[in-house]
Short mmCIF file of C-alpha atoms in Angstrom, two decimals:
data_model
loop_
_atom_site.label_atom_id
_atom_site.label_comp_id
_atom_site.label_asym_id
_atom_site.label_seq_id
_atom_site.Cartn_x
_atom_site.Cartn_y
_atom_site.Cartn_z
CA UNK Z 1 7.53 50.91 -2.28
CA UNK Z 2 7.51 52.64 -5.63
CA UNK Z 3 5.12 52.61 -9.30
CA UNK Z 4 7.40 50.23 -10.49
CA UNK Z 5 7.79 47.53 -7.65
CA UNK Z 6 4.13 47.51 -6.71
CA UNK Z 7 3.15 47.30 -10.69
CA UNK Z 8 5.35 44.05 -10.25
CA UNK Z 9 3.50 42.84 -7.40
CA UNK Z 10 -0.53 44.19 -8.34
CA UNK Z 11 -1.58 41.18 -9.72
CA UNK Z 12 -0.25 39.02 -6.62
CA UNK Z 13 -1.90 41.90 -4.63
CA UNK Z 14 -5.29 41.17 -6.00
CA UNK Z 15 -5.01 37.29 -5.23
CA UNK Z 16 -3.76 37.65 -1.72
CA UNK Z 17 -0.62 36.54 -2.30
CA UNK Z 18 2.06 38.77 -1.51
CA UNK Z 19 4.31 38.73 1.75
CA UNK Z 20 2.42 39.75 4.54
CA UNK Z 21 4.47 42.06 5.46
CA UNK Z 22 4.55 43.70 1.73
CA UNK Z 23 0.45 43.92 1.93
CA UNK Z 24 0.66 46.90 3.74
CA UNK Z 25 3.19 48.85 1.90
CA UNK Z 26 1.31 48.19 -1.34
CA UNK Z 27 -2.27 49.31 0.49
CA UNK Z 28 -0.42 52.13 1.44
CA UNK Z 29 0.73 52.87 -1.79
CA UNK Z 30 -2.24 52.31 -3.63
CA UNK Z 31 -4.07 55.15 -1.41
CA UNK Z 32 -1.94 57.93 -2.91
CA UNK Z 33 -0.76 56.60 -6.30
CA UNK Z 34 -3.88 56.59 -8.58
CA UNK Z 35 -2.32 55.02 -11.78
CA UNK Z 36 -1.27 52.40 -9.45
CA UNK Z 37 -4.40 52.20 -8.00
CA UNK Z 38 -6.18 52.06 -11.68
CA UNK Z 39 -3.63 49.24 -12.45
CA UNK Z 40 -4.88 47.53 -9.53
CA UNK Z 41 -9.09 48.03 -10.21
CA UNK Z 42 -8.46 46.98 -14.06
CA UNK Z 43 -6.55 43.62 -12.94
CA UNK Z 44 -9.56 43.29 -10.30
CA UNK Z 45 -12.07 43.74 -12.57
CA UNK Z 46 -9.88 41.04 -15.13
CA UNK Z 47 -10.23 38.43 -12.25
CA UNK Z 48 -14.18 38.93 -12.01
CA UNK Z 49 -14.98 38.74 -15.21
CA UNK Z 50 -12.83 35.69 -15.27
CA UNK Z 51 -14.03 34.42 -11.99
CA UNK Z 52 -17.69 34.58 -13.44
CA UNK Z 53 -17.19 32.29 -16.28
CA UNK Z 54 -20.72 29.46 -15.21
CA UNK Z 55 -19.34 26.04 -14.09
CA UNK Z 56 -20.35 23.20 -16.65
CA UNK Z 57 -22.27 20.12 -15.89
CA UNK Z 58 -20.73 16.79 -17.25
CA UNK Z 59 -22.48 15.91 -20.63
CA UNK Z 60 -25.35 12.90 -19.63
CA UNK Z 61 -22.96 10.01 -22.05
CA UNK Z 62 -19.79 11.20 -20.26
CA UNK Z 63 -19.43 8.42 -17.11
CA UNK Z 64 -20.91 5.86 -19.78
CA UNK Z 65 -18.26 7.04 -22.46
CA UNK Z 66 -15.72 6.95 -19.68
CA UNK Z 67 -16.44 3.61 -18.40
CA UNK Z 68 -16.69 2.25 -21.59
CA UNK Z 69 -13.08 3.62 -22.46
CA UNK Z 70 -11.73 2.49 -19.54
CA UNK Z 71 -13.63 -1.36 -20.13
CA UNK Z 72 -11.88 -1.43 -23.38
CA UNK Z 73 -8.54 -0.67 -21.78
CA UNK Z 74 -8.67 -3.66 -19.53
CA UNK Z 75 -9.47 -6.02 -22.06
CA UNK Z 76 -6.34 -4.80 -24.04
CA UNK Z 77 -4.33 -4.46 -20.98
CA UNK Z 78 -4.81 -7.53 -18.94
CA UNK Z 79 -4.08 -10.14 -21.83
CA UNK Z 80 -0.70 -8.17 -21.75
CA UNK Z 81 -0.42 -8.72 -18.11
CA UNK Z 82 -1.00 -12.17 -17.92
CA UNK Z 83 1.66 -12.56 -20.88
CA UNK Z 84 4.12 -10.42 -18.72
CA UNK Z 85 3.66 -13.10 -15.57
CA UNK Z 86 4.03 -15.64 -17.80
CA UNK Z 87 7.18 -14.60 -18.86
CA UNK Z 88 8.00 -13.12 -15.20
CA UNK Z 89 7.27 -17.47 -14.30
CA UNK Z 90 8.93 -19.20 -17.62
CA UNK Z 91 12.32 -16.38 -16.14
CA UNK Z 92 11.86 -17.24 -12.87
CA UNK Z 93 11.81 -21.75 -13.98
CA UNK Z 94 14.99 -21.26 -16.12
CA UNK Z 95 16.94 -19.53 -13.30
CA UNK Z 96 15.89 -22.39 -10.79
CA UNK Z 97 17.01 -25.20 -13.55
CA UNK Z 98 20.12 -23.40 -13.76
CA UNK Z 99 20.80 -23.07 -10.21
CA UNK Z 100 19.83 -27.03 -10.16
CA UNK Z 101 22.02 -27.34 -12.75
CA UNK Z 102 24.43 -25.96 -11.04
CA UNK Z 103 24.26 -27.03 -7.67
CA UNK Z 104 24.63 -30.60 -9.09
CA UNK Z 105 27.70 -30.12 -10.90
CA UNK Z 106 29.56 -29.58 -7.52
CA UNK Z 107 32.20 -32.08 -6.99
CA UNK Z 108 30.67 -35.46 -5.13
CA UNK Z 109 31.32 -35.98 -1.45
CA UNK Z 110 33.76 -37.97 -0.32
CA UNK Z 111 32.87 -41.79 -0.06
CA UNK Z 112 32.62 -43.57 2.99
CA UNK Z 113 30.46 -41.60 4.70
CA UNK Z 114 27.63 -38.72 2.97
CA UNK Z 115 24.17 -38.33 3.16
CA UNK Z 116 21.59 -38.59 0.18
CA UNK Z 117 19.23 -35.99 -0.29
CA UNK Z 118 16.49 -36.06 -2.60
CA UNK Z 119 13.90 -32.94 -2.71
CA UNK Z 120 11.26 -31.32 -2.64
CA UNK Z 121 8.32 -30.31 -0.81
CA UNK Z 122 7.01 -27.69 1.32
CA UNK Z 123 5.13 -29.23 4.28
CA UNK Z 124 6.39 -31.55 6.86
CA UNK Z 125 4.96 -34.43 6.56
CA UNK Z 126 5.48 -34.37 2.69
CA UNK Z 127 9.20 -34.16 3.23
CA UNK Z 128 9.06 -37.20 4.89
CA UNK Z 129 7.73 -38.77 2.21
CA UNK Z 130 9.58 -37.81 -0.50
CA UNK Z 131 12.94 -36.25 0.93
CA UNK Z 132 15.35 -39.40 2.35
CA UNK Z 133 18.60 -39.46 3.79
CA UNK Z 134 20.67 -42.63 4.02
CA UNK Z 135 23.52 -42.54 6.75
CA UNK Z 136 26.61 -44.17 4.56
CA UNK Z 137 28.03 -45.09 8.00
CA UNK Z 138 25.25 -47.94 7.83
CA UNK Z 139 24.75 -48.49 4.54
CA UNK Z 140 28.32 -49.28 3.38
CA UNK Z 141 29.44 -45.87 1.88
CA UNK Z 142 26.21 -46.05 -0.70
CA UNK Z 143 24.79 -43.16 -2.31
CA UNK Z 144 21.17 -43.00 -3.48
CA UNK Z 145 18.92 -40.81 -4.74
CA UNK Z 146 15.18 -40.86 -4.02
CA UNK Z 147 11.95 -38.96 -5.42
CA UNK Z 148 9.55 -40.86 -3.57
CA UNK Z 149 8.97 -42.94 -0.60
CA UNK Z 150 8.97 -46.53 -2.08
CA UNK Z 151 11.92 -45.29 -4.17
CA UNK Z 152 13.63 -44.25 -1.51
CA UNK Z 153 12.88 -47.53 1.02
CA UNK Z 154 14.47 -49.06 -2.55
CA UNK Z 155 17.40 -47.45 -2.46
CA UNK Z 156 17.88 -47.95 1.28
CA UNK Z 157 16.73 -51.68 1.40
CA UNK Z 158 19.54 -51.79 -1.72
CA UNK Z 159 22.06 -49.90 0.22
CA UNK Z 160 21.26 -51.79 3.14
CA UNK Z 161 21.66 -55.33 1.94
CA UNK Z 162 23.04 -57.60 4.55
CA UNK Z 163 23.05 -54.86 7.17
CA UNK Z 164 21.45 -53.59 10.03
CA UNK Z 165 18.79 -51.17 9.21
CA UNK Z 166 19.81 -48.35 8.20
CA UNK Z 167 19.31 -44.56 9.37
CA UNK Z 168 16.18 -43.07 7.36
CA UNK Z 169 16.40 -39.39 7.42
CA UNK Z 170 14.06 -36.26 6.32
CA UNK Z 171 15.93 -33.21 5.68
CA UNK Z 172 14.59 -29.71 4.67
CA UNK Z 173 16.10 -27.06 2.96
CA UNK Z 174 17.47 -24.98 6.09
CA UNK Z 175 17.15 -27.79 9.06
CA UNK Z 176 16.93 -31.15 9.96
CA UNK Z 177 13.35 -32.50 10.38
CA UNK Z 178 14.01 -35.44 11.13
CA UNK Z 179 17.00 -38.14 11.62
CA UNK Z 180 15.85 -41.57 13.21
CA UNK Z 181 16.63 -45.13 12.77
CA UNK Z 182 13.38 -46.98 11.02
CA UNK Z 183 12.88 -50.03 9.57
CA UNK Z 184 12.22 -49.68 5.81
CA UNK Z 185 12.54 -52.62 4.47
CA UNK Z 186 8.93 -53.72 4.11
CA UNK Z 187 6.95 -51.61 1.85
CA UNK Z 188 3.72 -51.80 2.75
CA UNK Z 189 4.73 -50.63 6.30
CA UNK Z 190 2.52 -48.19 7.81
CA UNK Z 191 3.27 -44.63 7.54
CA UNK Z 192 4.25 -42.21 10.00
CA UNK Z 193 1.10 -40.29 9.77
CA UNK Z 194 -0.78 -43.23 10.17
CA UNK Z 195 0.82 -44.57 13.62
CA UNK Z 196 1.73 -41.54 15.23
CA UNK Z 197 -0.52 -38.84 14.37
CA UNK Z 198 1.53 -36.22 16.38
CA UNK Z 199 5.56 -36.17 14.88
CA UNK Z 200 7.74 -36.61 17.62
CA UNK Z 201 10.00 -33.64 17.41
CA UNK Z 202 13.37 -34.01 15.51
CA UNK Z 203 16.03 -36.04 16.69
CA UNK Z 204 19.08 -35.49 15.13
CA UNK Z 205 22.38 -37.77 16.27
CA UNK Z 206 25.18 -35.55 17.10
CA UNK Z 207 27.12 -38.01 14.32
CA UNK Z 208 24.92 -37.08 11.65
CA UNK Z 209 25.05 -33.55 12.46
CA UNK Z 210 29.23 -34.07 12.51
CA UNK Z 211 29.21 -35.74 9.29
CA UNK Z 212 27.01 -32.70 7.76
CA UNK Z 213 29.43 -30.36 8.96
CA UNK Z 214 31.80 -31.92 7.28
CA UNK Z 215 29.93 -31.84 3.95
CA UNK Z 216 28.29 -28.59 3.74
CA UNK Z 217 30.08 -26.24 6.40
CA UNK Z 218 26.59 -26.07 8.24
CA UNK Z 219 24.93 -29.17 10.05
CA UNK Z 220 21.75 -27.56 8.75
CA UNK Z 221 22.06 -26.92 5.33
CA UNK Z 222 21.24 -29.57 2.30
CA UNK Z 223 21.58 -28.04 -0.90
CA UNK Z 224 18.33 -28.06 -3.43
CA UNK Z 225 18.15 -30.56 -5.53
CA UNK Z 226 21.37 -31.85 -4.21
CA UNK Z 227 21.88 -35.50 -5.26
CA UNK Z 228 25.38 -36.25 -3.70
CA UNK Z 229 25.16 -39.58 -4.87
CA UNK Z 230 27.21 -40.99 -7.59
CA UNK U 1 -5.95 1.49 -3.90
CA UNK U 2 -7.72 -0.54 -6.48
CA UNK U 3 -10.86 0.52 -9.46
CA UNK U 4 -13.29 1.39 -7.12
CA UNK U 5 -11.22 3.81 -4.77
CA UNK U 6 -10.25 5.31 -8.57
CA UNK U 7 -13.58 5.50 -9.30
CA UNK U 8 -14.55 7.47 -6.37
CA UNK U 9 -11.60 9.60 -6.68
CA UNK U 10 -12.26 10.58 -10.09
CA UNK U 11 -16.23 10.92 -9.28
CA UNK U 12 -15.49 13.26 -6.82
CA UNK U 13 -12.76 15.57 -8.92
CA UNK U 14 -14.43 14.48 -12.78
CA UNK U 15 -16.43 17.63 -12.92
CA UNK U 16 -14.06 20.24 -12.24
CA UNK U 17 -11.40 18.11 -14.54
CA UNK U 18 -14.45 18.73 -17.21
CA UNK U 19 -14.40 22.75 -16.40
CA UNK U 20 -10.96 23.18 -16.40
CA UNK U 21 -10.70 21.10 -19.87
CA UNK U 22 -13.76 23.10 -21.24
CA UNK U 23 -11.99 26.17 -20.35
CA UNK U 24 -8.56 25.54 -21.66
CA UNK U 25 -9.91 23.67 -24.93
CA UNK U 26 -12.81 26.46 -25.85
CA UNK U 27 -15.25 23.79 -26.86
CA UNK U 28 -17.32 20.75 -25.43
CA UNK U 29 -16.07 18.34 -27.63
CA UNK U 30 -12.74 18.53 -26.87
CA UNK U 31 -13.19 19.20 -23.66
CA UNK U 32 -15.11 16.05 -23.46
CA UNK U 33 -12.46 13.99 -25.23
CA UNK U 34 -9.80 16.04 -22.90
CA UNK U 35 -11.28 14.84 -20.06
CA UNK U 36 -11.94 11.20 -20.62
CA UNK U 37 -8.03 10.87 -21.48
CA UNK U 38 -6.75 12.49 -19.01
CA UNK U 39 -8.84 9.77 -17.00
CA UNK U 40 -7.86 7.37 -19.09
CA UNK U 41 -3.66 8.04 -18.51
CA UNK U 42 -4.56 8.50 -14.65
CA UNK U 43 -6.08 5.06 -14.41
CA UNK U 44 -3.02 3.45 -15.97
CA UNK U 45 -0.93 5.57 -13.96
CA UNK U 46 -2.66 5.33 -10.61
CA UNK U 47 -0.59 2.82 -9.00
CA UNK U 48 2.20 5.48 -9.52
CA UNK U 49 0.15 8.27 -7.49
CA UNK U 50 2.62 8.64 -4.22
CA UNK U 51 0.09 10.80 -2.22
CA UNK U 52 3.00 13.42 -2.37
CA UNK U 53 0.35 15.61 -3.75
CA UNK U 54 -3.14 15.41 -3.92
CA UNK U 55 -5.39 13.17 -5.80
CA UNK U 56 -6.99 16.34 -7.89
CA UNK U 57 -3.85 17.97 -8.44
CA UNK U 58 -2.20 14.88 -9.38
CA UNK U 59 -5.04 14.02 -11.83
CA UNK U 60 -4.82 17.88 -13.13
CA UNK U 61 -1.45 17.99 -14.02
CA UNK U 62 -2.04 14.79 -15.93
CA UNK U 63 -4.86 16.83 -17.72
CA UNK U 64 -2.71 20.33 -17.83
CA UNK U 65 0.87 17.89 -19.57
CA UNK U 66 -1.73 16.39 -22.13
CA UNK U 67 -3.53 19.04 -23.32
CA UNK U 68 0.29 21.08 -23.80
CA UNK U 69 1.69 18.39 -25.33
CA UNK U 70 -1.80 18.27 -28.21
CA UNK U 71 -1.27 21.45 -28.51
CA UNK U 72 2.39 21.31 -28.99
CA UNK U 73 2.07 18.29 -31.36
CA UNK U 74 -0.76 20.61 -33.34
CA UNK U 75 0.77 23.42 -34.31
CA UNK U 76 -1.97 24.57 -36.14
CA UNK U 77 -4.06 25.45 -33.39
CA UNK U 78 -2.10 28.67 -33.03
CA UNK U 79 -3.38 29.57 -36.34
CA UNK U 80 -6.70 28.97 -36.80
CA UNK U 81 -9.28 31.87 -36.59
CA UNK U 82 -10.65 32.09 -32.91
CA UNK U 83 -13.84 33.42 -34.93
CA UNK U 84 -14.25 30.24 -37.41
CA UNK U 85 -15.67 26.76 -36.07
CA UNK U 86 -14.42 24.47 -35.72
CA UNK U 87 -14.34 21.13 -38.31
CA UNK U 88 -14.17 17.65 -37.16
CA UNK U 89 -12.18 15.01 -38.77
CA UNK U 90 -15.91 14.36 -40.36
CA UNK U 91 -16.46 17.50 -41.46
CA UNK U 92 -18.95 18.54 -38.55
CA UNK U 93 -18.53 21.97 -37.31
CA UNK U 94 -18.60 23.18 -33.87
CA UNK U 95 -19.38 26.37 -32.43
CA UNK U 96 -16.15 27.71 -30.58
CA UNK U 97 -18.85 29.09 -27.67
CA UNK U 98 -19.79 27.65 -24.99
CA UNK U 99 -23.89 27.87 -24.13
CA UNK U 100 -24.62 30.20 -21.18
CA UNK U 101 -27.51 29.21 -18.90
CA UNK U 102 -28.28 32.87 -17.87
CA UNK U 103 -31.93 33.79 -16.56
CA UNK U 104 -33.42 36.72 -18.43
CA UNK U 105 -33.15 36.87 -22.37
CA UNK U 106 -31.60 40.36 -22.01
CA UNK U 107 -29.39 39.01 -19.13
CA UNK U 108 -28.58 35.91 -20.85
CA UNK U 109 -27.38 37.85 -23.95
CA UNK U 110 -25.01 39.70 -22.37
CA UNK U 111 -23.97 37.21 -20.44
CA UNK U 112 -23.75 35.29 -23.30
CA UNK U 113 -21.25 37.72 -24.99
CA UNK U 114 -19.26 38.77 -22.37
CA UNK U 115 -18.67 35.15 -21.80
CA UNK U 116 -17.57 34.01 -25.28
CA UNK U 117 -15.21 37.28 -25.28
CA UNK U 118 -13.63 36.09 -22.34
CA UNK U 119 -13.03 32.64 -23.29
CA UNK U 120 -12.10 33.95 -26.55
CA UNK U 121 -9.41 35.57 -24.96
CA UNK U 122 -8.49 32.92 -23.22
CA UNK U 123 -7.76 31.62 -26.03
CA UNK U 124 -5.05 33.92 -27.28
CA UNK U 125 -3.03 33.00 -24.38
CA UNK U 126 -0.16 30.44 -24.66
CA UNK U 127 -1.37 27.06 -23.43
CA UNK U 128 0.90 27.26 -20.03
CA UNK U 129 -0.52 31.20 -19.37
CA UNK U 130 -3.75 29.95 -19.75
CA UNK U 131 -3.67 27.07 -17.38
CA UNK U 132 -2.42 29.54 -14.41
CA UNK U 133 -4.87 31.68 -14.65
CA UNK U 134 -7.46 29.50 -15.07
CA UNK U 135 -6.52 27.56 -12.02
CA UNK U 136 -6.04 30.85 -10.46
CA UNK U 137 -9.24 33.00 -11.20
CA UNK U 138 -11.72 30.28 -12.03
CA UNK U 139 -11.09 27.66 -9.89
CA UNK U 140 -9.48 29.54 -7.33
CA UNK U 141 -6.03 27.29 -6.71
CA UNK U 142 -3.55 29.19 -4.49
CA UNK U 143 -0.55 29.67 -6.16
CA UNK U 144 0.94 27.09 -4.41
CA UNK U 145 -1.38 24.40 -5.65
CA UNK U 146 -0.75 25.67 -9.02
CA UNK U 147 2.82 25.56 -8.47
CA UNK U 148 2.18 21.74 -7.88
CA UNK U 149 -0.29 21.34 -10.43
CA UNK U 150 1.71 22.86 -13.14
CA UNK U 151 5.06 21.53 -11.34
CA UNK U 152 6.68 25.09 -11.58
CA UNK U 153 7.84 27.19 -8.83
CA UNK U 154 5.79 29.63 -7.12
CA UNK U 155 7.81 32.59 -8.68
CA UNK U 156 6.80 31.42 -11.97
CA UNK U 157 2.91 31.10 -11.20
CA UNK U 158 3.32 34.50 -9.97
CA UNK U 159 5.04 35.46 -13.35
CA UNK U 160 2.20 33.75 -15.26
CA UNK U 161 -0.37 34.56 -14.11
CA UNK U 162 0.75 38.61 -14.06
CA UNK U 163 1.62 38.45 -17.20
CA UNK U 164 -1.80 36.22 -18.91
CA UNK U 165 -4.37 38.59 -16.23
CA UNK U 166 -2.31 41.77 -18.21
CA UNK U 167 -3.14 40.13 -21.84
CA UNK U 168 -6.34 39.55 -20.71
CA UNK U 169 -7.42 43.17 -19.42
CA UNK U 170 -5.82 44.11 -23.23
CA UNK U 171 -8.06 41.36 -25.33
CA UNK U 172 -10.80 42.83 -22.62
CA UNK U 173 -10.73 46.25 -22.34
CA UNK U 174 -14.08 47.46 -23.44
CA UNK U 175 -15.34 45.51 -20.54
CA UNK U 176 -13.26 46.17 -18.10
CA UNK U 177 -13.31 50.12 -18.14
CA UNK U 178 -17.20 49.92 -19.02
CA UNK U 179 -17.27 47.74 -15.17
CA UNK U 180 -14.65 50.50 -13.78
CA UNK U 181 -16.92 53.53 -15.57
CA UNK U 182 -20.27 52.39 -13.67
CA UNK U 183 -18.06 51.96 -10.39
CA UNK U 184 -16.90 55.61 -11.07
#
């Protein structure tokens, strides 16, 4: 270790942070070399006087200045934030009208047989009500298209003029809930909910789940907002 | 992590933020207004902290970019007279010094001046030199927190802090060899 390499490495030296196995060649070093070792004492002395510079105390305003700053901020900033989810929702409404849109555009199944779906709601028992499927197989190859119950026991008492009662059907998004015969031609019949507390569990005839194949490639698939109908 | 985990964050590391500001800014004032943004930037930013680093050095980095990038954006720092105060946008001066709360009146005066000689050297340091060493000698970072801090590599907290201790025993020389004289 020579003058020049340990003038390189004093100041490191003095802080402890050399290579351990360099601290001993500079110790060494510095035993023998005095303008070396006066290097080292005058870069010592630098850090002390440094070293002895008094810690501060906060001024007495500065957490009220602070929080005041920071008050100020969120009033700015959350205005801004509620304007960015309401543009993040208004994005998010136009892409599902479009995908409506689209979705609706698709070619019409064929007639003679189809289901009509209408949508949409999130819990069970709400898809019965306003989600129906008519079975064309008993309704004469009729499409309908339902938002509500006593719409749709309209459009299946229509459909089902002259016929047997038709097949009354709740569908969700990615699975049958429910495919039954029922009588829905009065419509002040009693609901589900109000005769049978507890759903039976879906009960899906193999036909209908054929006749969705056919449609939709998966007996458990019904497109959003899919109206099939005419 | 919501306000009041900030809040406890910056509790805990808003003093030493202060020193380092007062230290690299000369005066209270700025170091006050330093401070508060630096606070101000991390709370915006603080969903952004990754825990990569620490909270403090996180926050002090914040503190370290903004007060290069002032300085950067005021050029005419550089120039004014260390000696002069300094004048507000209102015309108020401010004493460059920073108030020492030494005991005895003899004590305290010397204190007093050998304290306002070192942070006036300080001062003559480049904004970057000064930051290493005073995250180095004052508040006693290893070099590999300043390295984090300052997000350089180790070799160049070495380099810069070398380099600004060297300036420093220059701007302080009477000092130092009087200390090195009474050792003697």
């Amino acid at each position: 270790m020579n003058c020049e390499n340990v003038d390189k490495l004093i100041s490191a030296y003095v802080d402890r942070e050399v290579p351990a196995d360099l601290e001993p060649k500079i110790r060494y070093h510095l035993a023998y070399c005095k303008r070396c070792f006066k290097a080292y004492s005058e870069m010592q002395r630098t850090k002390e006087l440094l070293s002895s510079l008094k810690s501060h105390e906060l001024p007495d305003s500065f957490w009220r200045e602070t929080r005041a700053k920071l008050r100020r901020h969120r009033s700015v900033a959350e205005p801004k934030r509620r304007l960015s989810k309401l543009w993040t929702a208004l994005a998010a409404a136009a892409c599902l009208l479009l995908a409506v849109s689209v979705v609706s555009l698709a070619p019409n199944p064929p007639q003679g047989s189809g289901f009509v779906a209408s949508s949409l709601e999130t819990t069970p028992a709400e898809q019965f009500k306003t989600m129906s499927l008519t079975d064309s197989a008993n309704t004469g190859g009729q499409f309908s298209y339902a938002r509500s119950p006593i719409a749709a026991r309209r459009a299946v008492q229509f459909a089902s003029f002259g016929h047997e009662p038709p097949s009354f059907g709740i569908f969700d998004f990615g699975e049958i809930l429910w495919a039954n015969s029922f009588d829905v031609t009065e419509d002040n019949q009693p609901s589900d909910a109000e005769t049978n507390p507890e759903p039976e569990p879906p009960v899906v005839r193999e036909r209908d789940r054929q006749t969705f194949r056919t449609y939709f490639g998966s007996p458990n698939v019904v497109p959003a907002g899919w109206s099939g109908g005419q | 992590m919501d306000a009041g985990d900030f809040e406890a964050l910056v509790m805990e590391h808003g003093q030493q933020l202060y020193n380092i500001a007062l230290r690299m800014t000369g005066n209270e004032e700025d170091a006050n207004d330093l401070t508060q943004e630096a606070l101000l930037r991390a709370y915006k930013a603080f969903s952004k902290w990754k825990r990569e680093c620490s909270f403090s050095s996180w926050l002090f980095r914040i503190a370290t970019n903004l007060y290069i990038d002032q300085v950067r954006r005021r050029k005419r720092i550089r120039f004014e007279s260390l000696d002069s105060p300094i004048v507000t946008d209102d015309g108020e001066k401010l004493s460059r010094t920073i108030e020492s709360d030494a005991r005895s009146p003899q004590s305290m005066a010397e204190a007093a001046e050998v304290q306002e000689k070192v942070q006036l050297a300080l001062q003559k340091l480049s904004p970057e030199f000064r930051m290493s060493i005073i995250l180095c000698d004052i508040q006693g970072f290893s070099y590999a927190e300043i390295s984090e801090i300052m997000d350089c590599s180790i070799g160049t907290v070495r380099s810069r802090i070398h380099r600004a201790r060297r300036a420093l025993k220059d701007h302080l020389e009477p000092y130092v060899s009087e200390a090195m004289a009474d050792e003697l």
